[in-house]
mmCIF file of C-alpha atoms in Angstrom:
data_model
loop_
_atom_site.group_PDB
_atom_site.id
_atom_site.type_symbol
_atom_site.label_atom_id
_atom_site.label_comp_id
_atom_site.label_asym_id
_atom_site.label_seq_id
_atom_site.Cartn_x
_atom_site.Cartn_y
_atom_site.Cartn_z
ATOM 1 C CA UNK J 19 0.035 -0.066 -0.034
ATOM 2 C CA UNK J 20 1.290 3.548 -1.116
ATOM 3 C CA UNK J 21 2.631 5.570 2.024
ATOM 4 C CA UNK J 22 2.242 9.354 1.689
ATOM 5 C CA UNK J 23 4.737 11.522 3.848
ATOM 6 C CA UNK J 24 2.949 14.783 4.716
ATOM 7 C CA UNK J 25 5.232 17.591 5.897
ATOM 8 C CA UNK J 26 3.275 19.433 8.748
ATOM 9 C CA UNK J 27 3.940 23.207 9.790
ATOM 10 C CA UNK J 28 6.396 21.929 12.596
ATOM 11 C CA UNK J 29 9.010 20.368 10.442
ATOM 12 C CA UNK J 30 7.725 16.861 11.453
ATOM 13 C CA UNK J 31 6.683 14.609 8.388
ATOM 14 C CA UNK J 32 3.651 12.457 9.292
ATOM 15 C CA UNK J 33 3.284 9.152 7.156
ATOM 16 C CA UNK J 34 -0.323 8.147 5.851
ATOM 17 C CA UNK J 35 -1.360 5.028 4.083
ATOM 18 C CA UNK J 36 -3.164 5.974 1.186
ATOM 19 C CA UNK J 37 -6.240 3.400 0.034
ATOM 20 C CA UNK J 38 -6.054 1.538 -2.905
ATOM 21 C CA UNK J 39 -8.804 1.812 -5.734
ATOM 22 C CA UNK J 40 -10.843 -0.807 -4.616
ATOM 23 C CA UNK J 41 -11.077 0.622 -0.922
ATOM 24 C CA UNK J 42 -12.236 4.051 -2.590
ATOM 25 C CA UNK J 43 -14.770 2.514 -4.969
ATOM 26 C CA UNK J 44 -16.209 0.584 -1.958
ATOM 27 C CA UNK J 45 -16.744 3.839 0.191
ATOM 28 C CA UNK J 46 -18.227 5.384 -3.019
ATOM 29 C CA UNK J 47 -20.679 2.463 -3.605
ATOM 30 C CA UNK J 48 -21.658 2.761 0.147
ATOM 31 C CA UNK J 49 -22.275 6.308 -0.193
ATOM 32 C CA UNK J 50 -24.170 5.748 -3.418
ATOM 33 C CA UNK J 51 -26.547 2.974 -1.551
ATOM 34 C CA UNK J 52 -27.145 5.744 1.243
ATOM 35 C CA UNK J 53 -28.239 8.117 -1.167
ATOM 36 C CA UNK J 54 -30.162 5.639 -3.186
ATOM 37 C CA UNK J 55 -32.075 4.472 0.040
ATOM 38 C CA UNK J 56 -33.090 8.080 0.789
ATOM 39 C CA UNK J 57 -34.153 8.694 -2.592
ATOM 40 C CA UNK J 58 -36.333 5.578 -2.359
ATOM 41 C CA UNK J 59 -37.992 6.947 0.762
ATOM 42 C CA UNK J 60 -38.483 10.224 -0.698
ATOM 43 C CA UNK J 61 -40.299 8.409 -3.515
ATOM 44 C CA UNK J 62 -42.595 6.665 -1.375
ATOM 45 C CA UNK J 63 -43.485 9.659 0.677
ATOM 46 C CA UNK J 64 -44.299 11.689 -2.353
ATOM 47 C CA UNK J 65 -46.494 8.811 -3.713
ATOM 48 C CA UNK J 66 -48.449 8.487 -0.344
ATOM 49 C CA UNK J 67 -48.224 11.930 1.314
ATOM 50 C CA UNK J 68 -48.228 14.274 -1.675
ATOM 51 C CA UNK J 69 -50.220 12.296 -4.310
ATOM 52 C CA UNK J 70 -52.953 14.987 -4.655
ATOM 53 C CA UNK J 71 -50.096 17.711 -4.981
ATOM 54 C CA UNK J 72 -50.165 19.275 -8.605
ATOM 55 C CA UNK J 73 -47.162 18.069 -10.775
ATOM 56 C CA UNK J 74 -45.520 21.219 -10.725
ATOM 57 C CA UNK J 75 -45.554 21.486 -7.006
ATOM 58 C CA UNK J 76 -44.139 17.778 -6.908
ATOM 59 C CA UNK J 77 -41.244 18.760 -9.008
ATOM 60 C CA UNK J 78 -40.493 21.668 -6.665
ATOM 61 C CA UNK J 79 -40.673 19.135 -3.497
ATOM 62 C CA UNK J 80 -38.492 16.766 -5.515
ATOM 63 C CA UNK J 81 -35.925 19.505 -5.812
ATOM 64 C CA UNK J 82 -36.134 20.619 -2.418
ATOM 65 C CA UNK J 83 -35.993 16.921 -1.059
ATOM 66 C CA UNK J 84 -32.999 16.129 -3.431
ATOM 67 C CA UNK J 85 -30.716 18.685 -1.718
ATOM 68 C CA UNK J 86 -29.422 16.220 0.857
ATOM 69 C CA UNK J 87 -28.207 14.158 -2.007
ATOM 70 C CA UNK J 88 -26.584 16.800 -3.855
ATOM 71 C CA UNK J 89 -24.917 18.386 -0.890
ATOM 72 C CA UNK J 90 -24.358 14.806 1.017
ATOM 73 C CA UNK J 91 -20.547 14.781 0.479
ATOM 74 C CA UNK J 92 -19.782 18.351 1.590
ATOM 75 C CA UNK J 93 -22.100 18.207 4.513
ATOM 76 C CA UNK J 94 -20.806 14.945 5.785
ATOM 77 C CA UNK J 95 -17.260 15.647 5.282
ATOM 78 C CA UNK J 96 -17.405 19.315 6.965
ATOM 79 C CA UNK J 97 -19.443 17.993 10.340
ATOM 80 C CA UNK J 98 -17.760 14.441 10.471
ATOM 81 C CA UNK J 99 -14.036 15.546 10.237
ATOM 82 C CA UNK J 100 -13.614 14.638 6.397
ATOM 83 C CA UNK J 101 -15.541 11.342 6.492
ATOM 84 C CA UNK J 102 -18.866 10.395 4.865
ATOM 85 C CA UNK J 103 -20.605 7.379 5.705
ATOM 86 C CA UNK J 104 -18.906 5.382 3.122
ATOM 87 C CA UNK J 105 -15.452 6.734 4.265
ATOM 88 C CA UNK J 106 -16.221 5.999 8.000
ATOM 89 C CA UNK J 107 -17.335 2.481 7.206
ATOM 90 C CA UNK J 108 -14.466 1.775 5.141
ATOM 91 C CA UNK J 109 -11.753 3.723 7.471
ATOM 92 C CA UNK J 110 -10.925 6.758 5.120
ATOM 93 C CA UNK J 111 -10.470 10.411 5.771
ATOM 94 C CA UNK J 112 -9.799 13.383 3.750
ATOM 95 C CA UNK J 113 -7.278 15.535 5.206
ATOM 96 C CA UNK J 114 -5.484 18.636 4.010
ATOM 97 C CA UNK J 115 -1.922 18.574 2.997
ATOM 98 C CA UNK J 116 -0.598 19.661 6.261
ATOM 99 C CA UNK J 117 -2.287 16.583 7.732
ATOM 100 C CA UNK J 118 -5.063 18.615 9.407
ATOM 101 C CA UNK J 119 -8.504 18.964 8.920
ATOM 102 C CA UNK J 120 -9.715 20.509 5.609
ATOM 103 C CA UNK J 121 -11.125 23.905 5.292
ATOM 104 C CA UNK J 122 -14.545 24.631 4.086
ATOM 105 C CA UNK J 123 -13.070 26.165 0.952
ATOM 106 C CA UNK J 124 -11.123 22.914 0.207
ATOM 107 C CA UNK J 125 -14.331 20.802 0.885
ATOM 108 C CA UNK J 126 -15.938 23.093 -1.426
ATOM 109 C CA UNK J 127 -13.709 22.713 -4.238
ATOM 110 C CA UNK J 128 -13.657 18.750 -3.897
ATOM 111 C CA UNK J 129 -17.519 18.870 -3.967
ATOM 112 C CA UNK J 130 -17.721 20.968 -7.047
ATOM 113 C CA UNK J 131 -15.505 18.507 -8.783
ATOM 114 C CA UNK J 132 -17.165 15.389 -7.905
ATOM 115 C CA UNK J 133 -18.267 15.089 -11.342
ATOM 116 C CA UNK J 134 -16.935 11.585 -11.779
ATOM 117 C CA UNK J 135 -18.950 10.295 -8.840
ATOM 118 C CA UNK J 136 -22.080 11.971 -10.167
ATOM 119 C CA UNK J 137 -21.996 10.692 -13.450
ATOM 120 C CA UNK J 138 -21.537 7.020 -12.576
ATOM 121 C CA UNK J 139 -25.272 6.294 -12.627
ATOM 122 C CA UNK J 140 -26.276 8.485 -15.578
ATOM 123 C CA UNK J 141 -23.213 6.808 -17.585
ATOM 124 C CA UNK J 142 -24.690 3.397 -17.154
ATOM 125 C CA UNK J 143 -28.199 4.850 -18.483
ATOM 126 C CA UNK J 144 -26.760 6.528 -21.148
ATOM 127 C CA UNK J 145 -24.638 3.422 -22.155
ATOM 128 C CA UNK J 146 -27.796 1.229 -22.339
ATOM 129 C CA UNK J 147 -29.450 4.043 -24.587
ATOM 130 C CA UNK J 148 -26.401 4.004 -26.935
ATOM 131 C CA UNK J 149 -26.107 0.228 -27.145
ATOM 132 C CA UNK J 150 -29.879 0.156 -27.842
ATOM 133 C CA UNK J 151 -29.197 2.814 -30.750
ATOM 134 C CA UNK J 152 -31.467 5.329 -29.113
ATOM 135 C CA UNK J 153 -28.773 7.809 -28.657
ATOM 136 C CA UNK J 154 -28.134 10.908 -30.574
ATOM 137 C CA UNK J 155 -25.111 13.241 -31.275
ATOM 138 C CA UNK J 156 -25.466 15.117 -27.787
ATOM 139 C CA UNK J 157 -26.142 11.987 -25.744
ATOM 140 C CA UNK J 158 -22.952 10.508 -27.601
ATOM 141 C CA UNK J 159 -20.923 13.880 -26.804
ATOM 142 C CA UNK J 160 -22.151 13.739 -23.020
ATOM 143 C CA UNK J 161 -21.372 10.299 -22.655
ATOM 144 C CA UNK J 162 -17.610 10.611 -24.153
ATOM 145 C CA UNK J 163 -17.049 13.870 -21.949
ATOM 146 C CA UNK J 164 -18.255 12.162 -18.776
ATOM 147 C CA UNK J 165 -16.541 9.067 -19.570
ATOM 148 C CA UNK J 166 -13.131 10.915 -20.159
ATOM 149 C CA UNK J 167 -13.797 12.721 -16.839
ATOM 150 C CA UNK J 168 -14.347 9.466 -15.050
ATOM 151 C CA UNK J 169 -11.629 7.566 -16.529
ATOM 152 C CA UNK J 170 -9.108 10.670 -15.694
ATOM 153 C CA UNK J 171 -10.044 10.227 -12.044
ATOM 154 C CA UNK J 172 -9.888 6.548 -12.007
ATOM 155 C CA UNK J 173 -6.381 6.666 -13.412
ATOM 156 C CA UNK J 174 -5.190 9.591 -11.080
ATOM 157 C CA UNK J 175 -6.440 7.512 -8.055
ATOM 158 C CA UNK J 176 -4.695 4.497 -9.351
ATOM 159 C CA UNK J 177 -1.454 5.680 -10.558
ATOM 160 C CA UNK J 178 -0.536 9.193 -8.832
ATOM 161 C CA UNK J 179 1.851 9.407 -6.147
ATOM 162 C CA UNK J 180 -0.746 10.574 -3.651
ATOM 163 C CA UNK J 181 -3.665 8.668 -5.129
ATOM 164 C CA UNK J 182 -5.646 11.849 -5.900
ATOM 165 C CA UNK J 183 -8.204 12.487 -8.097
ATOM 166 C CA UNK J 184 -8.783 15.952 -9.861
ATOM 167 C CA UNK J 185 -10.624 17.413 -7.090
ATOM 168 C CA UNK J 186 -7.985 16.516 -4.409
ATOM 169 C CA UNK J 187 -5.253 18.129 -6.621
ATOM 170 C CA UNK J 188 -7.048 21.451 -6.810
ATOM 171 C CA UNK J 189 -8.231 21.448 -3.211
ATOM 172 C CA UNK J 190 -4.828 20.311 -2.161
ATOM 173 C CA UNK J 191 -6.260 17.413 -0.066
ATOM 174 C CA UNK J 192 -5.562 13.739 0.186
ATOM 175 C CA UNK J 193 -7.668 10.738 1.326
ATOM 176 C CA UNK J 194 -5.937 8.476 3.741
ATOM 177 C CA UNK J 195 -6.709 5.373 5.834
ATOM 178 C CA UNK J 196 -7.607 6.513 9.222
ATOM 179 C CA UNK J 197 -4.664 4.207 10.686
ATOM 180 C CA UNK J 198 -1.938 6.528 11.014
ATOM 181 C CA UNK J 199 1.682 5.221 11.167
ATOM 182 C CA UNK J 200 2.811 7.808 13.525
ATOM 183 C CA UNK J 201 0.272 9.060 15.883
ATOM 184 C CA UNK J 202 -0.600 12.830 15.791
ATOM 185 C CA UNK J 203 -0.514 12.709 19.524
ATOM 186 C CA UNK J 204 3.061 12.252 19.365
ATOM 187 C CA UNK J 205 3.492 15.747 17.725
ATOM 188 C CA UNK J 206 2.377 19.310 18.668
ATOM 189 C CA UNK J 207 -0.327 18.806 16.171
ATOM 190 C CA UNK J 208 -3.543 20.005 17.531
ATOM 191 C CA UNK J 209 -6.869 20.022 16.135
ATOM 192 C CA UNK J 210 -8.483 23.703 16.389
ATOM 193 C CA UNK J 211 -12.167 24.776 15.510
ATOM 194 C CA UNK J 212 -12.823 26.533 12.187
ATOM 195 C CA UNK J 213 -13.948 29.699 14.215
ATOM 196 C CA UNK J 214 -11.129 29.280 16.676
ATOM 197 C CA UNK J 215 -9.720 32.589 18.085
ATOM 198 C CA UNK J 216 -6.029 32.771 19.074
ATOM 199 C CA UNK J 217 -5.058 34.466 22.336
ATOM 200 C CA UNK J 218 -1.451 34.584 22.140
ATOM 201 C CA UNK J 219 -0.210 35.497 18.581
ATOM 202 C CA UNK J 220 3.384 35.841 20.370
ATOM 203 C CA UNK J 221 3.228 31.788 20.041
ATOM 204 C CA UNK J 222 4.746 32.149 16.624
ATOM 205 C CA UNK J 223 7.909 33.503 17.799
ATOM 206 C CA UNK J 224 8.498 29.986 19.663
ATOM 207 C CA UNK J 225 10.695 27.491 17.698
ATOM 208 C CA UNK J 226 9.393 24.263 16.661
ATOM 209 C CA UNK J 227 12.039 22.561 18.927
ATOM 210 C CA UNK J 228 10.773 24.576 21.721
ATOM 211 C CA UNK J 229 7.027 23.768 21.009
ATOM 212 C CA UNK J 230 7.939 19.940 21.141
ATOM 213 C CA UNK J 231 9.582 20.433 24.463
ATOM 214 C CA UNK J 232 6.740 22.082 25.851
ATOM 215 C CA UNK J 233 4.284 19.196 24.303
ATOM 216 C CA UNK J 234 6.528 16.606 26.282
ATOM 217 C CA UNK J 235 6.489 18.703 29.390
ATOM 218 C CA UNK J 236 2.503 18.750 29.144
ATOM 219 C CA UNK J 237 2.513 14.739 28.483
ATOM 220 C CA UNK J 238 4.457 14.109 31.355
ATOM 221 C CA UNK J 239 2.130 16.184 33.647
ATOM 222 C CA UNK J 240 -1.233 15.509 32.642
ATOM 223 C CA UNK J 241 -2.168 14.430 36.117
ATOM 224 C CA UNK J 242 -0.595 17.300 37.816
ATOM 225 C CA UNK J 243 -1.610 20.501 36.190
ATOM 226 C CA UNK J 244 0.297 22.419 38.885
ATOM 227 C CA UNK J 245 3.681 20.574 39.011
ATOM 228 C CA UNK J 246 6.681 22.168 39.573
ATOM 229 C CA UNK J 247 8.071 21.483 36.091
ATOM 230 C CA UNK J 248 4.691 23.043 34.359
ATOM 231 C CA UNK J 249 4.799 26.157 36.401
ATOM 232 C CA UNK J 250 8.664 26.505 35.800
ATOM 233 C CA UNK J 251 8.106 26.109 32.030
ATOM 234 C CA UNK J 252 5.121 28.515 31.936
ATOM 235 C CA UNK J 253 7.205 31.289 33.509
ATOM 236 C CA UNK J 254 10.236 30.822 31.167
ATOM 237 C CA UNK J 255 7.808 31.065 28.331
ATOM 238 C CA UNK J 256 5.758 34.214 29.599
ATOM 239 C CA UNK J 257 9.153 35.721 30.364
ATOM 240 C CA UNK J 258 10.527 35.084 26.911
ATOM 241 C CA UNK J 259 7.200 36.285 25.240
ATOM 242 C CA UNK J 260 6.762 39.196 27.603
ATOM 243 C CA UNK J 261 3.206 38.433 28.417
ATOM 244 C CA UNK J 262 0.938 38.211 31.621
ATOM 245 C CA UNK J 263 -1.879 35.873 31.881
ATOM 246 C CA UNK J 264 -4.107 34.343 34.753
ATOM 247 C CA UNK J 265 -4.492 31.015 33.169
ATOM 248 C CA UNK J 266 -2.960 27.940 35.146
ATOM 249 C CA UNK J 267 0.475 26.764 33.801
ATOM 250 C CA UNK J 268 -0.882 23.724 32.098
ATOM 251 C CA UNK J 269 -3.953 25.501 30.303
ATOM 252 C CA UNK J 270 -1.627 28.385 29.302
ATOM 253 C CA UNK J 271 0.716 26.069 27.577
ATOM 254 C CA UNK J 272 -1.709 23.952 25.746
ATOM 255 C CA UNK J 273 -3.571 27.160 24.789
ATOM 256 C CA UNK J 274 -0.069 28.388 23.144
ATOM 257 C CA UNK J 275 0.083 25.133 21.274
ATOM 258 C CA UNK J 276 -3.500 25.563 19.794
ATOM 259 C CA UNK J 277 -2.605 29.042 18.963
ATOM 260 C CA UNK J 278 0.435 28.027 17.143
ATOM 261 C CA UNK J 279 -1.545 25.351 15.197
ATOM 262 C CA UNK J 280 -4.180 27.844 14.126
ATOM 263 C CA UNK J 281 -1.857 30.487 13.241
ATOM 264 C CA UNK J 282 0.648 28.363 11.308
ATOM 265 C CA UNK J 283 -1.903 27.045 9.217
ATOM 266 C CA UNK J 284 -3.328 30.645 8.013
#
């Protein structure tokens, strides 16, 4: 299985296993089945609860009820840390090039270029039409264009170094297996919220080496938030950065790491 080495903002390379084409296709099939079941349920509801509604209103309702299918991937990957239902089941995740959580803009780019995924079912239908001799020039053009895009994505996933499709390349994201060879907990990498507000911008003045040292001190004193080692380290950092805070030593140093994570990714 290919391994991708991702350089983080802290001069630490994290290694990720990239999934094979079969695993990614399995994830896609699961997601398509989830969407298919949803549409079946919506169809049943339309036939039973909205049977007396006019055809125009039915089309409007179909458009509204179809939005969860259209927005399925971007919504799930945004709220579930880069995982759709299919990715969760197959152990896959979308991450940014720095190994962190992808931003909304990155997920939006991936979503806008999901043409290859969306065209799989229509391609099968078009293929049956063309085989039956029912196609015209427009259908043939659409089929060739969509098939070309789909095959390009498949070839990129199967042959590229980071197993990226077109959407991943432009969004600067990669799909990885959730089993990470080097745990993020062993680095100073910390997940931060999208709306996170840094408290100490001076954190950017601390070197990677010193930040790793701070992380080790925090790990050693998880059960002793007021240990002498933590208090000494916190005082030295405050003196170096020339700042004052009422935060406890452990909370202060943890906040510094989060601030650095947030600011270094911007």
